[in-house]
Amino acid sequence: MNDMKMADIIGEYREKVLTFHDDSQRKVFYTEVEFPVPDGRLIVSRTDLKGAITHANESFVEMSGYTREELIGAPHSILRHPEMPAAAFQGLWSTLAEKKKWHGYVKNLRKDGGFYWVYATVIPNIRGGEVLGYTSVRRRPSKMKVKEAEALYETLT
Amino acid sequence: MKYTFTVSPDFNPEFISGWFFFNTWLQKSLNEQIHLELYNDFESQRQAIAHDEIDLIYANPFDASNLVREKGFVPIACPDNAADEAIIAVSAESAISNVDELQPGLRISKTDDPDVNMVCSLMLEPANLDAQNTTASTRATYVLVAKDLITQDADVGFFLADTYTNLSKMTRSKLKQLVRSDIHDIHHLLLAGPQISHKRGEILERLLAMPANEKGLGVLQGLGIENWKAVEQEDTEFMIDLMETLKN
Ligand SMILES: Cc1cc2nc3c(=O)[nH]c(=O)nc-3n(C[C@H](O)[C@H](O)[C@H](O)COP(=O)(O)O)c2cc1C
């Protein structure tokens, strides 16, 4: 994945080099600017078996700060925030490998360096017994649950 | 062969005769005997589905999973631009103006409409409210839900957005919308059961041609539908996956 571009970042930022599960790396810039998910929205995406984005709804595109063209085909880790522990995503992938539904609180990174917290659910798309891809639906979490997740993730990163 | 058609019990009562006209139109178009059976509530309709008594259904998205994945129904069409959005409302006099201000002990008034109840429950989550720290009463109609708010017998009401906006002006002036869903991807749809699924193509063709002739147009107007849109298997599987992520 390409590094983030400083020119896209809005506000004061820090930088970090993320290492992904396949040892690839990406330099990211992140700010303290929060974008709350509007009430009543569902943020929907689908991926192929490897986690490359195949579908994104309007809310997904809008919240991410990227264009649809930039998102489709990109690995879902394009949203990976440096404060998210790798263990959270290991849990996600091992749950999906058992064809089960996964829930969790996720802090996502926007193109402009800002962030948004979501409560995410991911399920395998099973057709004729076969897993063809995955669907994720995210919604606005409660502030209390976000605080709990922040505290937990701090101990894991 | 005689077929049975049914409509999700959350249909707008204003359109009840419209569904009978639609059924008559369908019988003539297909030259088949079709009986329209309406159920008073979701539970009795689900019983009929479980006993394989239904061949055609205008289904609530909440039930689509069982119909398609367990009962072998196939999607035919949905109204163009259709989306089942939901609204949480309070009394116009309520001091509450935001979901986050709602407190445990909340009294909810709702109908048995499963997709609306699910979406509205999700919209209460940001306030940490769930079935454990709220109480709910189920009413037969949305008008009765509105009444509960006006008489202060409930703190919030769960509504289908279309129905909410069609409440009388008088009623609506006594209510206040707290939050409206903005989902787009969840909608009712017409499904064909295993006995009649071989006619899917023919039914779809007739449905799509409705706006082009006077009779069809009249029937559509009686349902408050502008025109039908074809729904493919994968569109429905996608909607079902989405619903499954939302069910707990
Ligand atoms: C359907 C689906 C949705 C996902 N959504 C997100 C997301 O919103 N944010 C995120 O950081 N990772 C998401 N992931 C996980 C990423 O694929 C990836 O595992 C994660 O960003 C960590 O990167 P890594 O696994 O390459 O180390 C999602 C995965 C799937 C299958």
XYZ file of C-alpha atoms and ligand atoms in Angstrom:
436
model
C 0.000 0.000 0.000
C 1.161 3.558 -0.683
C 2.247 5.726 2.239
C -0.142 8.474 3.275
C 0.532 11.871 1.737
C 1.341 14.772 4.012
C -0.468 17.085 1.613
C -3.748 15.310 2.392
C -3.456 15.797 6.155
C -5.548 18.429 7.874
C -4.274 19.695 11.233
C -1.398 18.834 13.528
C -0.219 15.277 13.030
C 2.025 12.516 14.274
C 3.526 9.835 12.075
C 4.100 6.133 12.421
C 5.117 3.196 10.238
C 2.536 0.399 10.420
C 3.526 -3.182 9.803
C 0.766 -5.429 8.478
C 0.236 -9.161 8.928
C 2.138 -9.873 5.686
C 5.093 -7.725 6.896
C 4.341 -4.997 4.366
C 4.586 -1.475 5.722
C 2.853 1.859 5.375
C 3.752 5.272 6.745
C 0.671 6.947 8.202
C -0.015 10.441 9.518
C -2.704 10.852 12.139
C -4.347 13.747 13.944
C -6.621 14.138 16.966
C -9.546 15.315 14.823
C -12.617 13.146 15.404
C -15.456 12.651 12.915
C -18.443 11.136 14.736
C -20.609 8.753 12.701
C -23.939 10.548 12.153
C -26.980 9.051 13.915
C -28.983 6.497 11.965
C -26.243 5.699 9.426
C -24.893 2.307 8.503
C -21.420 2.205 6.999
C -21.253 -0.796 4.681
C -18.410 -2.460 2.815
C -17.688 -5.842 1.274
C -14.360 -7.471 0.609
C -13.006 -10.455 -1.259
C -11.442 -13.356 0.647
C -8.170 -11.462 1.060
C -9.769 -8.325 2.475
C -9.615 -6.167 -0.680
C -12.612 -3.812 -0.831
C -15.163 -4.764 -3.518
C -18.137 -2.592 -2.473
C -18.588 0.540 -0.369
C -21.794 2.471 0.294
C -22.070 6.266 0.272
C -21.620 6.536 4.052
C -18.451 4.438 3.860
C -16.935 6.637 1.176
C -17.904 9.822 2.996
C -16.553 8.745 6.404
C -13.232 7.500 4.979
C -12.363 10.731 3.188
C -11.206 8.758 0.130
C -12.936 8.632 -3.254
C -14.749 5.455 -4.264
C -12.113 4.873 -6.949
C -9.345 4.960 -4.336
C -11.214 2.490 -2.123
C -12.374 -0.215 -4.530
C -9.620 -2.795 -4.887
C -7.605 -1.385 -1.960
C -6.893 -3.604 1.062
C -9.275 -2.845 3.947
C -6.232 -2.028 6.074
C -6.206 1.321 4.226
C -8.308 2.371 7.264
C -5.995 0.849 9.860
C -5.300 3.291 12.685
C -1.962 3.062 14.578
C -3.835 2.827 17.883
C -5.649 -0.341 16.825
C -3.930 -3.467 18.202
C -3.045 -6.203 15.704
C -4.712 -8.689 18.083
C -8.135 -7.192 17.300
C -7.762 -8.034 13.613
C -6.253 -11.452 14.321
C -9.447 -12.138 16.279
C -11.525 -10.900 13.346
C -9.814 -13.122 10.783
C -9.812 -16.253 12.958
C -13.537 -15.766 13.708
C -14.283 -15.409 9.983
C -12.191 -18.499 9.231
C -14.702 -20.434 11.361
C -17.536 -18.942 9.239
C -18.714 -17.002 12.293
C -19.868 -13.428 12.890
C -17.395 -10.970 14.473
C -18.214 -7.799 16.466
C -15.885 -5.159 17.770
C -15.122 -1.523 18.375
C -12.773 -0.130 15.760
C -10.936 3.174 15.463
C -10.509 3.961 11.794
C -8.083 6.310 10.087
C -9.282 8.777 7.461
C -7.406 9.977 4.407
C -7.014 13.407 6.048
C -5.475 11.875 9.216
C -8.662 12.242 11.283
C -10.365 9.282 12.940
C -13.813 7.793 13.558
C -14.902 5.137 16.020
C -17.409 2.496 14.934
C -19.093 -0.582 16.287
C -18.425 -3.068 13.501
C -19.944 -6.415 12.626
C -18.337 -8.626 9.984
C -19.849 -11.784 8.484
C -18.815 -14.207 5.772
C -20.907 -14.157 2.567
C -21.879 -17.802 2.265
C -23.348 -18.927 -1.072
C -24.109 -22.592 -1.604
C -22.008 -23.447 1.441
C -18.976 -21.598 0.121
C -17.507 -18.372 1.515
C -17.222 -15.897 -1.365
C -16.240 -12.772 0.569
C -17.113 -10.726 3.644
C -19.564 -7.961 4.555
C -19.008 -5.410 7.275
C -21.632 -3.055 8.689
C -20.656 -0.320 11.128
C -22.644 2.042 13.258
C -22.187 4.791 15.845
C -20.967 3.349 19.171
C -21.777 4.739 22.613
C -19.171 7.026 24.164
C -18.934 4.715 27.155
C -18.096 1.688 24.980
C -15.471 3.684 23.087
C -13.799 4.665 26.379
C -13.669 1.012 27.423
C -12.194 -0.008 24.066
C -9.586 2.773 24.231
C -8.455 1.602 27.652
C -8.251 -2.007 26.514
C -6.450 -1.277 23.229
C -3.868 0.858 25.013
C -2.773 -2.233 26.917
C -2.569 -4.285 23.687
C -0.594 -1.991 21.363
C -52.958 -25.165 -9.330
C -54.155 -22.603 -6.824
C -51.571 -20.264 -5.338
C -51.582 -18.188 -2.157
C -50.244 -14.646 -2.046
C -49.640 -12.683 1.156
C -48.390 -9.257 2.117
C -46.148 -8.368 5.045
C -48.584 -7.346 7.838
C -46.904 -3.946 8.185
C -48.487 -2.700 4.952
C -50.013 0.754 5.134
C -53.773 0.230 5.918
C -54.503 2.937 3.359
C -53.422 0.471 0.656
C -55.434 -2.582 1.734
C -57.827 -2.427 -1.216
C -54.817 -1.743 -3.442
C -53.394 -5.166 -2.576
C -56.694 -6.834 -3.513
C -56.673 -4.991 -6.867
C -53.072 -6.063 -7.349
C -53.992 -9.682 -6.670
C -56.831 -9.537 -9.209
C -54.510 -7.941 -11.749
C -51.911 -10.658 -11.100
C -54.438 -13.477 -11.575
C -55.559 -12.023 -14.895
C -52.024 -11.348 -16.080
C -50.854 -14.879 -15.326
C -54.174 -16.555 -15.982
C -53.802 -18.412 -12.694
C -55.870 -18.710 -9.553
C -54.254 -16.755 -6.759
C -55.801 -16.213 -3.356
C -54.776 -13.195 -1.286
C -54.437 -14.111 2.370
C -53.729 -11.271 4.793
C -52.498 -11.901 8.317
C -53.070 -9.617 11.291
C -49.582 -10.027 12.665
C -46.140 -11.327 11.808
C -46.446 -14.349 14.050
C -49.450 -15.817 12.235
C -47.846 -15.086 8.864
C -44.677 -16.880 9.966
C -46.732 -19.894 10.996
C -48.249 -20.024 7.503
C -44.787 -19.758 5.940
C -43.497 -22.527 8.218
C -46.373 -24.763 7.023
C -45.557 -24.026 3.360
C -48.937 -22.366 2.815
C -47.507 -19.358 0.968
C -46.426 -19.167 -2.689
C -45.963 -15.468 -3.236
C -45.103 -12.863 -0.633
C -44.447 -9.167 -0.445
C -42.011 -9.689 2.394
C -40.523 -7.655 5.189
C -36.696 -7.679 4.830
C -36.442 -9.177 8.299
C -38.193 -12.328 7.046
C -36.278 -12.517 3.753
C -33.481 -14.542 5.324
C -35.754 -17.402 6.347
C -37.761 -17.261 3.111
C -34.757 -17.280 0.775
C -32.227 -19.357 2.697
C -34.509 -21.858 4.453
C -37.629 -21.969 2.304
C -36.173 -21.636 -1.195
C -37.989 -18.445 -2.227
C -36.499 -16.416 -5.094
C -36.601 -12.633 -5.417
C -38.671 -11.069 -8.191
C -38.893 -7.317 -7.696
C -39.112 -4.416 -5.270
C -40.628 -0.958 -5.622
C -38.201 1.414 -7.289
C -36.555 3.784 -4.779
C -37.977 1.767 -1.919
C -36.181 1.873 1.411
C -37.484 0.919 4.822
C -36.188 3.794 6.911
C -37.186 4.096 10.564
C -37.818 7.010 12.916
C -37.605 7.356 16.691
C -39.982 10.075 17.859
C -40.901 11.689 21.182
C -43.758 13.944 22.281
C -43.423 17.496 20.935
C -43.346 18.611 24.573
C -40.458 16.327 25.513
C -37.299 18.052 26.725
C -35.212 15.455 24.855
C -33.670 16.609 21.594
C -30.945 14.012 21.056
C -30.638 10.228 21.424
C -27.657 10.646 23.776
C -29.926 12.352 26.332
C -32.179 9.298 26.720
C -31.838 7.528 30.073
C -32.221 3.958 31.376
C -35.795 3.120 32.333
C -36.926 4.445 28.952
C -40.495 3.405 28.016
C -40.752 2.405 24.353
C -43.945 2.091 22.317
C -43.681 0.083 19.097
C -45.542 -2.214 16.706
C -44.542 -5.783 15.815
C -42.831 -4.564 12.614
C -39.541 -6.484 12.869
C -37.222 -4.456 10.656
C -38.334 -1.121 12.121
C -37.885 -2.424 15.648
C -34.428 -3.705 14.828
C -33.236 -0.475 13.199
C -34.708 1.663 16.010
C -33.025 -0.511 18.650
C -29.697 0.060 16.881
C -30.321 3.792 16.978
C -30.695 3.617 20.789
C -27.303 1.915 21.240
C -25.269 5.137 21.338
C -27.192 5.966 24.539
C -26.310 2.511 25.979
C -29.960 1.500 25.920
C -31.080 -2.037 25.174
C -33.754 -4.551 26.128
C -32.216 -4.888 29.609
C -32.611 -1.278 30.705
C -35.752 -0.256 28.788
C -39.365 -1.437 28.749
C -41.458 -1.825 25.605
C -45.157 -2.151 24.836
C -46.315 -3.470 21.487
C -49.294 -1.767 19.812
C -51.392 -2.935 16.868
C -50.801 0.209 14.776
C -48.470 3.196 14.460
C -51.401 5.509 15.270
C -51.583 3.864 18.690
C -47.828 4.306 19.108
C -48.285 8.016 18.388
C -51.097 8.148 20.930
C -48.836 6.631 23.618
C -46.386 9.497 23.075
C -49.073 12.171 23.158
C -50.624 10.813 26.380
C -47.113 10.379 27.856
C -47.654 6.653 28.275
C -44.351 6.144 26.490
C -41.138 8.185 26.223
C -40.176 7.205 22.665
C -41.984 5.578 19.738
C -40.563 3.414 16.939
C -42.037 4.246 13.494
C -41.665 3.224 9.871
C -40.548 6.531 8.314
C -43.146 6.438 5.524
C -45.935 5.886 8.013
C -44.658 8.617 10.310
C -44.678 11.181 7.551
C -48.215 10.072 6.592
C -49.649 10.537 10.107
C -52.286 13.291 10.214
C -50.943 16.843 10.516
C -52.704 17.139 13.834
C -50.939 14.046 15.223
C -47.572 14.981 13.823
C -47.737 18.460 15.333
C -47.775 16.758 18.739
C -44.670 14.678 17.991
C -41.003 15.416 17.473
C -38.598 13.326 15.397
C -35.471 12.430 17.345
C -33.570 10.456 14.729
C -34.220 8.999 11.281
C -32.253 6.125 9.776
C -30.316 6.701 6.575
C -29.647 3.178 5.347
C -31.057 2.797 1.793
C -30.132 -0.890 1.465
C -33.041 -2.445 3.393
C -36.421 -2.785 1.669
C -39.515 -4.970 1.226
C -39.538 -7.247 -1.797
C -41.732 -9.618 -3.745
C -40.608 -13.254 -3.472
C -41.774 -16.402 -5.257
C -41.936 -19.735 -3.448
C -40.814 -23.083 -4.883
C -44.277 -23.890 -6.355
C -44.410 -20.740 -8.480
C -40.742 -19.835 -8.934
C -40.800 -21.262 -12.493
C -43.014 -18.266 -13.328
C -40.554 -15.702 -11.994
C -39.625 -14.458 -15.457
C -43.218 -14.067 -16.546
C -44.266 -12.296 -13.337
C -41.294 -9.949 -13.551
C -42.065 -9.076 -17.159
C -45.679 -8.214 -16.268
C -44.623 -6.169 -13.250
C -42.106 -4.138 -15.220
C -44.737 -3.424 -17.902
C -47.300 -2.114 -15.388
C -46.602 1.625 -15.756
C -46.924 1.320 -19.541
C -50.636 0.495 -19.578
C -53.598 2.197 -17.990
C -54.791 -0.754 -15.926
C -51.359 -1.537 -14.577
C -50.750 2.103 -13.777
C -54.003 2.329 -11.820
C -53.102 -0.748 -9.784
C -49.653 0.659 -9.021
C -51.162 3.936 -7.861
C -53.438 1.988 -5.541
C -50.292 0.647 -3.849
C -48.460 3.942 -3.732
C -45.716 2.438 -5.915
C -44.270 4.266 -8.929
C -42.838 1.222 -10.644
C -41.145 -2.074 -9.930
C -37.454 -2.838 -10.199
C -36.052 -6.333 -10.844
C -34.239 -7.897 -7.887
C -31.603 -10.554 -8.574
C -30.590 -13.385 -6.271
C -27.294 -11.760 -5.312
C -29.004 -8.401 -4.498
C -31.157 -10.264 -2.019
C -28.303 -12.330 -0.603
C -26.483 -9.029 -0.014
C -29.479 -7.556 1.820
C -29.825 -10.715 3.896
C -26.120 -10.610 4.861
C -26.626 -7.005 5.890
C -29.688 -7.906 7.984
C -27.731 -10.755 9.567
C -25.005 -8.369 10.729
C -27.682 -6.312 12.470
C -29.561 -9.139 14.199
C -28.137 -10.013 17.574
C -15.244 -7.095 5.710
C -14.020 -6.549 6.425
C -14.039 -5.273 6.930
C -12.920 -4.733 7.580
N -12.996 -3.448 8.055
C -11.899 -2.897 8.621
C -11.927 -1.544 9.063
O -12.943 -0.859 8.990
N -10.798 -1.023 9.584
C -9.639 -1.755 9.705
O -8.639 -1.202 10.168
N -9.596 -3.045 9.304
C -10.703 -3.626 8.774
N -10.652 -4.947 8.361
C -9.437 -5.719 8.656
C -8.369 -5.508 7.625
O -8.590 -6.379 6.544
C -6.970 -5.803 8.214
O -6.948 -7.096 8.746
C -6.559 -4.814 9.315
O -6.690 -3.488 8.880
C -5.155 -5.047 9.813
O -4.260 -5.195 8.755
P -3.429 -6.567 8.517
O -4.374 -7.689 8.764
O -2.984 -6.498 7.095
O -2.308 -6.553 9.494
C -11.757 -5.514 7.743
C -11.744 -6.823 7.223
C -12.862 -7.341 6.582
C -12.834 -8.753 6.071
